[in-house]
Amino acid sequence: MRHTSPGRLQLLLVILLVLTTLTGLVAGLAARSATVGTADLRDRAQPLMVEAETVYSALADADSTAAQAFITGGLEPPALTRHYDEKLTAVATALTSAARRVPADSAAAGAIREINTGLGDYMALVATARALNRQGKPVGAAYLSTASQLNRNALQPQAQLLLSAARREAEVGYNNARSAGWLVLLVPLVVLLMAALVWTQVHLSRSTRRTFNVPLLVASALTLLVAVTCSVIFVHQWVRLADADRDGSGPVEALAEMRITVLRERSNEALTLAARAGHGDLEDEFTRMAGGLAFDARRLDDVRGLMATAESQHAAYLALHQRIRELDDGGDYEGAVRMAVGDETTKAFKEVTTTLGAAVADRAAAFDADVRSAGRGLGVLTVLGPLLAIGIGMSAAIGLRARLEEYR
């Protein structure tokens, strides 16, 4: 049958309808997969990273606040007590939310369970240290040191593991959102469909001596529209996803580590004073951490103004810290404590963490804007792709059936 003119036309019609069906189906599935992947990245992966960062920084903040409250002696200042309680509440809230976003058997879920278990022990140790400190018993410093070690050596590493797991989830989310597998199928299908339509029109032009077949021209135009629409939407999506990774989730992770480092500096300062041992390992760690901060990292160019402000504020805090160490090392322990918990040092330190927090919020907002932009048009393409394919198939069928009718 394919050796006759009608047979060849019928075969061409079948080929065009098969290619059209596959193209429409794959276009819809590619758009649907990209829509689901982008939504998952926006609604699960990135919020998980923010929650992990909250857990990590709040644990470091609670440790720093507990140490500052301790060195004041006697009854802790209400503001510090309130801040400590708020940070532990933030940890519990973020852990509860994060637990709903991760598989129960994942490493992230294990980290959440470890933090939940250790958090109660940490709070008990801090409470004991406070009670002993109010009674003027030096052993309270030992309980505070144990609590801090638990926070730093057990809880914070688990929080860091959770943050790393959240980062991996975000990377998986980026890959899923790009729908590369479906696009690998879609591109050759569109090319084959267009080639088949062009070849069919050339064949008809030669065999019928007619220059144009209007329905097939319409089918070709619709195929071109599919190609252009898919290209525009998917290229836009990939570009915006790359922007979200480069300008959003990457900087958020870097800024989180930076803020945690600053919080640990403050904690080391207070713990060194609480130990009443002068310059020690914690002060050496303070110096290493302070020297390792890079406020001018290239990945933070989008918040360059905030980074310049944070660097200046951090330098001001380091100058005050140096004066605290000079007082303590010079034998004026009480003066060192007064300066460490005084308004000037507290204000200088808070300015640094506030600026870094604003930078985190800025980059998180940039991520959200980029991902929302990446999702634009995908929902429409999920429906439009198959509809255009139906239009292509109908036009091709009309164009070829008109020629087939001539053989009857």
Tab-separated table of C-alpha atoms in Angstrom:
chain	number	residue	atom	x	y	z
A	1	MET	CA	0.000	0.000	0.000
A	2	ARG	CA	2.857	2.392	0.753
A	3	HIS	CA	4.025	2.017	-2.876
A	4	THR	CA	0.893	3.800	-4.101
A	5	SER	CA	0.324	7.530	-3.800
A	6	PRO	CA	-2.687	7.163	-1.446
A	7	GLY	CA	-0.752	4.649	0.633
A	8	ARG	CA	2.189	6.995	1.010
A	9	LEU	CA	-0.135	9.804	2.042
A	10	GLN	CA	-1.836	7.591	4.614
A	11	LEU	CA	1.562	6.569	5.988
A	12	LEU	CA	2.603	10.218	6.221
A	13	LEU	CA	-0.624	11.006	8.046
A	14	VAL	CA	0.010	8.225	10.588
A	15	ILE	CA	3.599	9.417	11.126
A	16	LEU	CA	2.477	13.018	11.621
A	17	LEU	CA	-0.289	12.030	14.031
A	18	VAL	CA	2.079	9.843	16.063
A	19	LEU	CA	4.727	12.585	16.236
A	20	THR	CA	2.091	15.176	17.084
A	21	THR	CA	0.639	13.038	19.849
A	22	LEU	CA	4.067	12.329	21.350
A	23	THR	CA	5.109	15.980	21.100
A	24	GLY	CA	1.955	17.217	22.813
A	25	LEU	CA	2.178	14.557	25.505
A	26	VAL	CA	5.864	15.172	26.258
A	27	ALA	CA	5.419	18.969	26.193
A	28	GLY	CA	2.627	18.707	28.743
A	29	LEU	CA	4.558	16.266	30.923
A	30	ALA	CA	7.728	18.398	30.759
A	31	ALA	CA	5.779	21.477	31.813
A	32	ARG	CA	3.973	19.546	34.531
A	33	SER	CA	7.214	18.082	35.880
A	34	ALA	CA	8.844	21.522	35.879
A	35	THR	CA	5.814	23.014	37.629
A	36	VAL	CA	5.830	20.377	40.368
A	37	GLY	CA	9.620	20.572	40.775
A	38	THR	CA	9.614	24.357	40.997
A	39	ALA	CA	6.758	24.341	43.499
A	40	ASP	CA	8.570	21.716	45.617
A	41	LEU	CA	11.733	23.812	45.559
A	42	ARG	CA	9.782	26.890	46.638
A	43	ASP	CA	7.474	25.262	49.184
A	44	ARG	CA	9.658	22.544	50.720
A	45	ALA	CA	13.375	22.575	49.899
A	46	GLN	CA	14.073	26.267	50.465
A	47	PRO	CA	11.870	26.577	53.593
A	48	LEU	CA	13.740	23.559	54.969
A	49	MET	CA	17.027	25.396	54.458
A	50	VAL	CA	15.666	28.480	56.236
A	51	GLU	CA	14.430	26.327	59.132
A	52	ALA	CA	17.786	24.540	59.372
A	53	GLU	CA	19.552	27.903	59.440
A	54	THR	CA	17.150	29.059	62.154
A	55	VAL	CA	17.915	25.991	64.268
A	56	TYR	CA	21.658	26.389	63.812
A	57	SER	CA	21.831	30.122	64.540
A	58	ALA	CA	19.289	29.985	67.388
A	59	LEU	CA	21.319	27.264	69.139
A	60	ALA	CA	24.465	29.381	68.825
A	61	ASP	CA	22.549	32.456	69.991
A	62	ALA	CA	21.114	30.623	73.012
A	63	ASP	CA	24.601	29.425	73.969
A	64	SER	CA	25.962	32.963	73.716
A	65	THR	CA	23.059	34.446	75.693
A	66	ALA	CA	23.284	31.845	78.466
A	67	ALA	CA	26.978	32.636	78.913
A	68	GLN	CA	26.362	36.399	78.992
A	69	ALA	CA	23.586	35.986	81.557
A	70	PHE	CA	25.813	33.783	83.701
A	71	ILE	CA	28.704	36.224	84.026
A	72	THR	CA	26.416	38.968	85.324
A	73	GLY	CA	26.191	36.952	88.556
A	74	GLY	CA	23.175	36.490	90.807
A	75	LEU	CA	19.769	36.918	89.161
A	76	GLU	CA	20.115	37.090	85.384
A	77	PRO	CA	18.935	40.248	83.565
A	78	PRO	CA	15.321	39.697	82.396
A	79	ALA	CA	16.166	40.785	78.855
A	80	LEU	CA	18.820	38.094	78.510
A	81	THR	CA	16.579	35.450	80.058
A	82	ARG	CA	13.784	36.381	77.695
A	83	HIS	CA	16.111	36.303	74.694
A	84	TYR	CA	17.434	32.873	75.722
A	85	ASP	CA	13.903	31.504	76.030
A	86	GLU	CA	12.902	33.006	72.668
A	87	LYS	CA	15.821	31.334	70.924
A	88	LEU	CA	15.030	27.924	72.382
A	89	THR	CA	11.396	28.384	71.355
A	90	ALA	CA	12.585	29.259	67.853
A	91	VAL	CA	14.637	26.051	67.781
A	92	ALA	CA	11.670	23.925	68.834
A	93	THR	CA	9.326	25.585	66.338
A	94	ALA	CA	11.766	25.260	63.438
A	95	LEU	CA	12.476	21.611	64.286
A	96	THR	CA	8.760	20.791	64.311
A	97	SER	CA	8.285	22.438	60.931
A	98	ALA	CA	11.416	20.850	59.439
A	99	ALA	CA	10.366	17.382	60.622
A	100	ARG	CA	7.286	17.612	58.381
A	101	ARG	CA	9.437	18.300	55.312
A	102	VAL	CA	11.893	15.376	55.473
A	103	PRO	CA	11.455	11.584	55.158
A	104	ALA	CA	11.319	9.827	58.515
A	105	ASP	CA	14.284	7.584	57.671
A	106	SER	CA	16.546	10.338	56.301
A	107	ALA	CA	19.738	11.742	57.811
A	108	ALA	CA	17.944	15.054	58.284
A	109	ALA	CA	15.218	13.371	60.350
A	110	GLY	CA	17.901	11.703	62.446
A	111	ALA	CA	19.554	15.069	63.067
A	112	ILE	CA	16.219	16.536	64.140
A	113	ARG	CA	15.683	13.703	66.627
A	114	GLU	CA	19.198	14.115	68.034
A	115	ILE	CA	18.702	17.846	68.540
A	116	ASN	CA	15.319	17.313	70.171
A	117	THR	CA	16.816	14.763	72.556
A	118	GLY	CA	19.881	16.824	73.406
A	119	LEU	CA	17.981	20.083	73.774
A	120	GLY	CA	16.329	18.935	77.008
A	121	ASP	CA	19.711	17.956	78.477
A	122	TYR	CA	21.181	21.305	77.457
A	123	MET	CA	18.360	23.274	79.062
A	124	ALA	CA	18.701	21.244	82.274
A	125	LEU	CA	22.431	21.920	82.481
A	126	VAL	CA	21.940	25.654	81.922
A	127	ALA	CA	19.192	25.725	84.578
A	128	THR	CA	21.502	24.005	87.059
A	129	ALA	CA	24.345	26.402	86.233
A	130	ARG	CA	22.016	29.352	86.822
A	131	ALA	CA	20.773	28.007	90.154
A	132	LEU	CA	24.308	27.417	91.430
A	133	ASN	CA	25.445	30.807	90.162
A	134	ARG	CA	22.652	32.564	92.054
A	135	GLN	CA	23.912	30.840	95.205
A	136	GLY	CA	27.427	32.058	94.503
A	137	LYS	CA	28.825	28.534	93.998
A	138	PRO	CA	31.795	28.421	91.567
A	139	VAL	CA	30.804	24.939	90.391
A	140	GLY	CA	28.073	26.618	88.357
A	141	ALA	CA	30.733	27.586	85.800
A	142	ALA	CA	31.510	23.910	85.272
A	143	TYR	CA	27.853	23.154	84.516
A	144	LEU	CA	27.724	26.083	82.114
A	145	SER	CA	30.877	24.840	80.375
A	146	THR	CA	29.373	21.356	80.064
A	147	ALA	CA	26.163	22.823	78.663
A	148	SER	CA	28.121	24.881	76.147
A	149	GLN	CA	30.167	21.865	75.071
A	150	LEU	CA	26.956	19.891	74.567
A	151	ASN	CA	25.563	22.724	72.465
A	152	ARG	CA	28.729	23.208	70.405
A	153	ASN	CA	29.931	19.621	70.075
A	154	ALA	CA	26.611	17.771	69.743
A	155	LEU	CA	23.675	20.042	68.979
A	156	GLN	CA	25.306	22.492	66.579
A	157	PRO	CA	27.022	19.751	64.509
A	158	GLN	CA	23.621	18.083	64.128
A	159	ALA	CA	22.177	21.443	63.100
A	160	GLN	CA	24.986	21.798	60.578
A	161	LEU	CA	24.173	18.300	59.294
A	162	LEU	CA	20.541	19.379	58.941
A	163	LEU	CA	21.635	22.487	57.033
A	164	SER	CA	23.789	20.370	54.712
A	165	ALA	CA	20.885	17.978	54.147
A	166	ALA	CA	18.647	20.935	53.376
A	167	ARG	CA	21.215	22.188	50.872
A	168	ARG	CA	21.238	18.756	49.185
A	169	GLU	CA	17.432	18.825	49.101
A	170	ALA	CA	17.633	22.206	47.383
A	171	GLU	CA	20.088	20.820	44.815
A	172	VAL	CA	17.754	17.894	44.122
A	173	GLY	CA	14.916	20.404	43.871
A	174	TYR	CA	16.824	22.408	41.265
A	175	ASN	CA	17.446	19.264	39.213
A	176	ASN	CA	13.816	18.160	39.430
A	177	ALA	CA	12.552	21.615	38.528
A	178	ARG	CA	14.662	21.700	35.368
A	179	SER	CA	12.958	18.520	33.989
A	180	ALA	CA	16.024	17.793	31.886
A	181	GLY	CA	14.881	14.241	31.087
A	182	TRP	CA	11.616	15.364	29.527
A	183	LEU	CA	13.314	18.166	27.620
A	184	VAL	CA	15.811	15.701	26.136
A	185	LEU	CA	12.791	13.914	24.646
A	186	LEU	CA	10.867	17.045	23.688
A	187	VAL	CA	13.563	18.748	21.612
A	188	PRO	CA	14.105	15.922	19.091
A	189	LEU	CA	10.352	15.310	18.863
A	190	VAL	CA	9.690	18.925	17.887
A	191	VAL	CA	12.561	18.813	15.380
A	192	LEU	CA	11.272	15.550	13.882
A	193	LEU	CA	7.721	16.860	13.703
A	194	MET	CA	8.799	20.029	11.934
A	195	ALA	CA	11.021	18.047	9.545
A	196	ALA	CA	8.165	15.634	8.809
A	197	LEU	CA	5.784	18.513	8.077
A	198	VAL	CA	8.286	20.207	5.777
A	199	TRP	CA	9.064	16.960	3.948
A	200	THR	CA	5.342	16.226	3.574
A	201	GLN	CA	4.705	19.641	2.024
A	202	VAL	CA	7.665	19.275	-0.331
A	203	HIS	CA	6.397	15.826	-1.362
A	204	LEU	CA	2.871	17.133	-1.982
A	205	SER	CA	4.165	20.120	-3.915
A	206	ARG	CA	6.131	17.863	-6.231
A	207	SER	CA	3.452	15.223	-6.670
A	208	THR	CA	0.418	17.518	-7.035
A	209	ARG	CA	2.098	20.530	-8.669
A	210	ARG	CA	0.591	22.753	-5.973
A	211	THR	CA	2.860	25.179	-4.175
A	212	PHE	CA	1.010	25.458	-0.863
A	213	ASN	CA	-1.151	23.278	1.342
A	214	VAL	CA	-2.772	25.759	3.719
A	215	PRO	CA	-3.700	23.284	6.532
A	216	LEU	CA	-0.146	21.905	6.537
A	217	LEU	CA	1.231	25.441	6.612
A	218	VAL	CA	-0.975	26.075	9.653
A	219	ALA	CA	0.335	22.863	11.229
A	220	SER	CA	3.902	24.030	10.586
A	221	ALA	CA	3.169	27.446	12.088
A	222	LEU	CA	1.663	25.812	15.172
A	223	THR	CA	4.708	23.553	15.510
A	224	LEU	CA	6.946	26.594	15.312
A	225	LEU	CA	4.770	28.220	17.974
A	226	VAL	CA	5.227	25.158	20.200
A	227	ALA	CA	8.991	25.316	19.702
A	228	VAL	CA	9.204	29.043	20.418
A	229	THR	CA	6.842	28.907	23.399
A	230	CYS	CA	8.651	25.970	24.990
A	231	SER	CA	12.033	27.573	24.343
A	232	VAL	CA	11.035	30.890	25.878
A	233	ILE	CA	9.374	29.364	28.957
A	234	PHE	CA	12.011	26.735	29.687
A	235	VAL	CA	14.998	28.982	28.995
A	236	HIS	CA	13.435	31.609	31.272
A	237	GLN	CA	12.893	28.960	33.932
A	238	TRP	CA	16.474	27.663	33.763
A	239	VAL	CA	17.910	31.175	33.921
A	240	ARG	CA	15.781	32.107	36.931
A	241	LEU	CA	16.611	28.834	38.699
A	242	ALA	CA	20.311	29.538	38.172
A	243	ASP	CA	19.748	33.026	39.592
A	244	ALA	CA	17.922	31.534	42.594
A	245	ASP	CA	20.825	29.203	43.314
A	246	ARG	CA	23.562	31.782	42.768
A	247	ASP	CA	21.855	34.776	44.373
A	248	GLY	CA	19.567	33.054	46.882
A	249	SER	CA	20.216	29.674	48.449
A	250	GLY	CA	24.022	29.826	48.079
A	251	PRO	CA	24.416	33.191	49.827
A	252	VAL	CA	21.852	32.229	52.506
A	253	GLU	CA	24.031	29.281	53.474
A	254	ALA	CA	27.204	31.403	53.504
A	255	LEU	CA	25.554	34.150	55.542
A	256	ALA	CA	24.167	31.614	58.013
A	257	GLU	CA	27.677	30.285	58.656
A	258	MET	CA	28.956	33.848	59.036
A	259	ARG	CA	26.266	34.775	61.552
A	260	ILE	CA	26.890	31.592	63.542
A	261	THR	CA	30.614	32.369	63.636
A	262	VAL	CA	29.887	35.820	65.078
A	263	LEU	CA	27.544	34.313	67.660
A	264	ARG	CA	30.225	31.844	68.697
A	265	GLU	CA	32.664	34.709	69.087
A	266	ARG	CA	30.335	36.330	71.592
A	267	SER	CA	29.835	33.022	73.366
A	268	ASN	CA	33.603	32.455	73.595
A	269	GLU	CA	34.032	35.925	75.049
A	270	ALA	CA	31.514	35.250	77.823
A	271	LEU	CA	32.682	31.679	78.509
A	272	THR	CA	36.273	32.855	78.842
A	273	LEU	CA	35.146	35.330	81.502
A	274	ALA	CA	32.925	32.729	83.195
A	275	ALA	CA	35.916	30.393	83.563
A	276	ARG	CA	37.878	33.173	85.348
A	277	ALA	CA	41.050	31.753	83.840
A	278	GLY	CA	42.095	34.641	81.638
A	279	HIS	CA	43.304	34.060	78.083
A	280	GLY	CA	42.701	30.448	77.016
A	281	ASP	CA	41.649	28.075	74.231
A	282	LEU	CA	38.302	29.800	73.713
A	283	GLU	CA	40.020	33.139	73.191
A	284	ASP	CA	42.387	31.523	70.686
A	285	GLU	CA	39.369	30.145	68.860
A	286	PHE	CA	37.820	33.631	68.939
A	287	THR	CA	40.898	35.026	67.204
A	288	ARG	CA	40.870	32.298	64.541
A	289	MET	CA	37.166	32.762	63.808
A	290	ALA	CA	37.435	36.543	63.652
A	291	GLY	CA	40.334	36.295	61.213
A	292	GLY	CA	38.495	33.807	59.020
A	293	LEU	CA	35.430	35.937	58.336
A	294	ALA	CA	35.258	37.094	54.705
A	295	PHE	CA	32.701	39.871	54.398
A	296	ASP	CA	33.805	40.581	50.823
A	297	ALA	CA	33.166	37.097	49.401
A	298	ARG	CA	32.205	37.257	45.724
A	299	ARG	CA	29.000	35.272	46.237
A	300	LEU	CA	27.801	38.087	48.527
A	301	ASP	CA	28.125	40.858	45.928
A	302	ASP	CA	24.351	41.349	45.842
A	303	VAL	CA	24.420	42.459	49.491
A	304	ARG	CA	27.708	44.320	49.214
A	305	GLY	CA	26.355	47.341	51.078
A	306	LEU	CA	25.161	45.243	53.998
A	307	MET	CA	28.459	43.338	54.026
A	308	ALA	CA	30.453	46.576	54.182
A	309	THR	CA	28.266	47.710	57.078
A	310	ALA	CA	28.625	44.351	58.859
A	311	GLU	CA	32.405	44.411	58.413
A	312	SER	CA	32.606	47.897	59.935
A	313	GLN	CA	30.313	46.890	62.801
A	314	HIS	CA	32.310	43.727	63.413
A	315	ALA	CA	35.528	45.737	63.552
A	316	ALA	CA	33.923	47.998	66.165
A	317	TYR	CA	32.898	44.947	68.213
A	318	LEU	CA	36.412	43.464	67.952
A	319	ALA	CA	37.873	46.716	69.270
A	320	LEU	CA	35.579	46.517	72.294
A	321	HIS	CA	36.464	42.851	72.771
A	322	GLN	CA	40.135	43.768	72.797
A	323	ARG	CA	39.484	46.263	75.593
A	324	ILE	CA	37.591	43.548	77.526
A	325	ARG	CA	40.566	41.218	77.217
A	326	GLU	CA	42.949	43.957	78.326
A	327	LEU	CA	40.861	44.563	81.443
A	328	ASP	CA	40.581	40.849	82.260
A	329	ASP	CA	44.240	40.078	81.560
A	330	GLY	CA	45.193	43.141	83.578
A	331	GLY	CA	43.375	41.795	86.649
A	332	ASP	CA	40.221	43.921	86.441
A	333	TYR	CA	37.780	41.022	86.076
A	334	GLU	CA	34.752	42.977	87.293
A	335	GLY	CA	35.497	45.785	84.862
A	336	ALA	CA	35.830	43.262	82.037
A	337	VAL	CA	32.452	41.721	82.902
A	338	ARG	CA	30.758	45.104	83.136
A	339	MET	CA	32.082	46.018	79.718
A	340	ALA	CA	31.193	42.626	78.180
A	341	VAL	CA	27.540	42.839	79.239
A	342	GLY	CA	27.326	46.625	79.072
A	343	ASP	CA	25.243	48.594	76.637
A	344	GLU	CA	28.128	49.615	74.372
A	345	THR	CA	29.390	46.079	73.673
A	346	THR	CA	25.891	44.614	73.557
A	347	LYS	CA	24.796	47.266	71.063
A	348	ALA	CA	27.888	46.778	68.894
A	349	PHE	CA	27.403	43.015	68.787
A	350	LYS	CA	23.669	43.251	68.128
A	351	GLU	CA	24.303	45.582	65.203
A	352	VAL	CA	26.513	42.955	63.527
A	353	THR	CA	24.005	40.117	63.932
A	354	THR	CA	21.101	42.353	62.902
A	355	THR	CA	22.873	43.378	59.703
A	356	LEU	CA	23.761	39.765	58.892
A	357	GLY	CA	20.160	38.785	59.615
A	358	ALA	CA	18.973	41.470	57.197
A	359	ALA	CA	21.339	40.084	54.561
A	360	VAL	CA	19.940	36.561	55.084
A	361	ALA	CA	16.387	37.901	54.734
A	362	ASP	CA	17.358	39.833	51.604
A	363	ARG	CA	18.842	36.778	49.887
A	364	ALA	CA	15.934	34.552	50.984
A	365	ALA	CA	13.560	37.088	49.411
A	366	ALA	CA	15.679	37.100	46.236
A	367	PHE	CA	15.423	33.310	46.070
A	368	ASP	CA	11.656	33.415	46.493
A	369	ALA	CA	11.292	36.043	43.764
A	370	ASP	CA	13.520	34.099	41.349
A	371	VAL	CA	11.728	30.793	41.909
A	372	ARG	CA	8.306	32.364	41.567
A	373	SER	CA	9.459	33.950	38.328
A	374	ALA	CA	10.846	30.593	37.167
A	375	GLY	CA	7.399	29.048	37.549
A	376	ARG	CA	5.648	31.586	35.338
A	377	GLY	CA	4.114	30.117	32.208
A	378	LEU	CA	4.690	26.493	33.169
A	379	GLY	CA	1.096	25.951	34.261
A	380	VAL	CA	-0.198	27.440	31.022
A	381	LEU	CA	2.209	25.322	28.987
A	382	THR	CA	0.948	22.176	30.708
A	383	VAL	CA	-2.394	22.763	28.965
A	384	LEU	CA	-1.250	24.774	25.953
A	385	GLY	CA	1.286	22.202	24.766
A	386	PRO	CA	-1.256	19.378	24.284
A	387	LEU	CA	-3.830	21.802	22.845
A	388	LEU	CA	-1.383	23.080	20.241
A	389	ALA	CA	-0.471	19.479	19.427
A	390	ILE	CA	-4.157	18.714	18.843
A	391	GLY	CA	-4.325	21.712	16.533
A	392	ILE	CA	-1.253	20.486	14.642
A	393	GLY	CA	-2.711	17.003	14.276
A	394	MET	CA	-6.076	18.279	13.081
A	395	SER	CA	-4.484	20.635	10.561
A	396	ALA	CA	-2.220	17.889	9.243
A	397	ALA	CA	-5.152	15.493	8.960
A	398	ILE	CA	-7.260	18.050	7.098
A	399	GLY	CA	-4.414	18.861	4.723
A	400	LEU	CA	-3.682	15.242	3.850
A	401	ARG	CA	-7.277	14.043	3.748
A	402	ALA	CA	-8.016	16.694	1.137
A	403	ARG	CA	-5.348	15.107	-1.065
A	404	LEU	CA	-6.588	11.592	-0.274
A	405	GLU	CA	-10.080	12.545	-1.354
A	406	GLU	CA	-8.731	13.275	-4.810
A	407	TYR	CA	-7.979	9.562	-5.294
A	408	ARG	CA	-11.567	8.463	-4.721
